[in-house]
């Protein structure tokens, strides 16, 4: 069996499941690369497998790095609105032979790992305003004679 390339696999995936933009899959592949590099730095050894929650943390960090406060806007445009969407994309890539999986991997690994609002919006909200001291009491207007 001849192995197909990433671009051809994306053509097949997007033709069969149009929930997610093609660019979302490219981002996901890049986020996996980012995650494995970060894990290699932390562990000092090559990473052979990334579990769902680990990948989601890598997606979060890489998205914040790449898109900053625009993450939620970009993800929404791509059709990614919750952690489970990333899981569906991962399993589409597994089905196309691009990503691998172990017997323990499942879509459940991606369920509600974090809230997109907490992960992508909250870091950019302004800090709570400092309490403002009350204004001095209002004085009566001077009497005009």
mmCIF file of C-alpha atoms in Angstrom, residues 22-83:
data_model
loop_
_atom_site.group_PDB
_atom_site.id
_atom_site.type_symbol
_atom_site.label_atom_id
_atom_site.label_comp_id
_atom_site.label_asym_id
_atom_site.label_seq_id
_atom_site.Cartn_x
_atom_site.Cartn_y
_atom_site.Cartn_z
ATOM 1 C CA UNK A 22 -8.238 22.624 5.972
ATOM 2 C CA UNK A 23 -5.932 25.119 7.703
ATOM 3 C CA UNK A 24 -7.082 23.763 11.071
ATOM 4 C CA UNK A 25 -5.491 20.413 10.221
ATOM 5 C CA UNK A 26 -2.245 22.106 9.202
ATOM 6 C CA UNK A 27 -2.278 23.975 12.509
ATOM 7 C CA UNK A 28 -2.956 20.728 14.401
ATOM 8 C CA UNK A 29 0.016 19.010 12.769
ATOM 9 C CA UNK A 30 2.201 22.006 13.672
ATOM 10 C CA UNK A 31 0.823 21.981 17.232
ATOM 11 C CA UNK A 32 1.733 18.294 17.547
ATOM 12 C CA UNK A 33 5.283 19.087 16.379
ATOM 13 C CA UNK A 34 5.442 21.944 18.893
ATOM 14 C CA UNK A 35 4.175 19.664 21.666
ATOM 15 C CA UNK A 36 6.696 16.905 20.978
ATOM 16 C CA UNK A 37 9.550 19.433 20.880
ATOM 17 C CA UNK A 38 8.439 20.926 24.213
ATOM 18 C CA UNK A 39 8.165 17.470 25.762
ATOM 19 C CA UNK A 40 11.587 16.508 24.425
ATOM 20 C CA UNK A 41 13.075 19.627 26.040
ATOM 21 C CA UNK A 42 11.377 18.824 29.349
ATOM 22 C CA UNK A 43 12.195 15.108 29.378
ATOM 23 C CA UNK A 44 15.493 15.158 27.519
ATOM 24 C CA UNK A 45 14.398 12.268 25.307
ATOM 25 C CA UNK A 46 12.379 11.795 22.148
ATOM 26 C CA UNK A 47 8.627 11.492 22.631
ATOM 27 C CA UNK A 48 7.020 8.459 21.045
ATOM 28 C CA UNK A 49 3.381 9.207 21.852
ATOM 29 C CA UNK A 50 1.342 12.236 22.885
ATOM 30 C CA UNK A 51 -1.900 11.562 24.770
ATOM 31 C CA UNK A 52 -5.033 13.606 24.107
ATOM 32 C CA UNK A 53 -4.782 15.917 27.140
ATOM 33 C CA UNK A 54 -1.070 16.502 26.440
ATOM 34 C CA UNK A 55 -1.857 17.406 22.845
ATOM 35 C CA UNK A 56 -4.621 19.763 23.955
ATOM 36 C CA UNK A 57 -2.192 21.546 26.273
ATOM 37 C CA UNK A 58 0.242 21.842 23.368
ATOM 38 C CA UNK A 59 -2.556 23.155 21.133
ATOM 39 C CA UNK A 60 -3.393 25.744 23.798
ATOM 40 C CA UNK A 61 0.180 26.956 24.217
ATOM 41 C CA UNK A 62 0.949 26.949 20.497
ATOM 42 C CA UNK A 63 -2.296 28.759 19.635
ATOM 43 C CA UNK A 64 -1.611 31.477 22.207
ATOM 44 C CA UNK A 65 1.916 31.832 20.832
ATOM 45 C CA UNK A 66 0.795 31.987 17.203
ATOM 46 C CA UNK A 67 -2.470 33.932 17.404
ATOM 47 C CA UNK A 68 -2.478 35.751 20.740
ATOM 48 C CA UNK A 69 -5.845 37.328 21.519
ATOM 49 C CA UNK A 70 -7.194 36.247 18.113
ATOM 50 C CA UNK A 71 -7.157 32.514 18.944
ATOM 51 C CA UNK A 72 -10.881 32.194 19.557
ATOM 52 C CA UNK A 73 -11.666 34.114 16.345
ATOM 53 C CA UNK A 74 -9.335 31.964 14.237
ATOM 54 C CA UNK A 75 -10.519 28.729 15.810
ATOM 55 C CA UNK A 76 -14.164 29.684 15.362
ATOM 56 C CA UNK A 77 -13.541 30.420 11.671
ATOM 57 C CA UNK A 78 -11.926 27.001 11.339
ATOM 58 C CA UNK A 79 -14.835 25.269 13.101
ATOM 59 C CA UNK A 80 -12.942 24.507 16.318
ATOM 60 C CA UNK A 81 -15.106 25.519 19.272
ATOM 61 C CA UNK A 82 -14.252 23.017 22.018
ATOM 62 C CA UNK A 83 -11.691 20.385 22.956
#
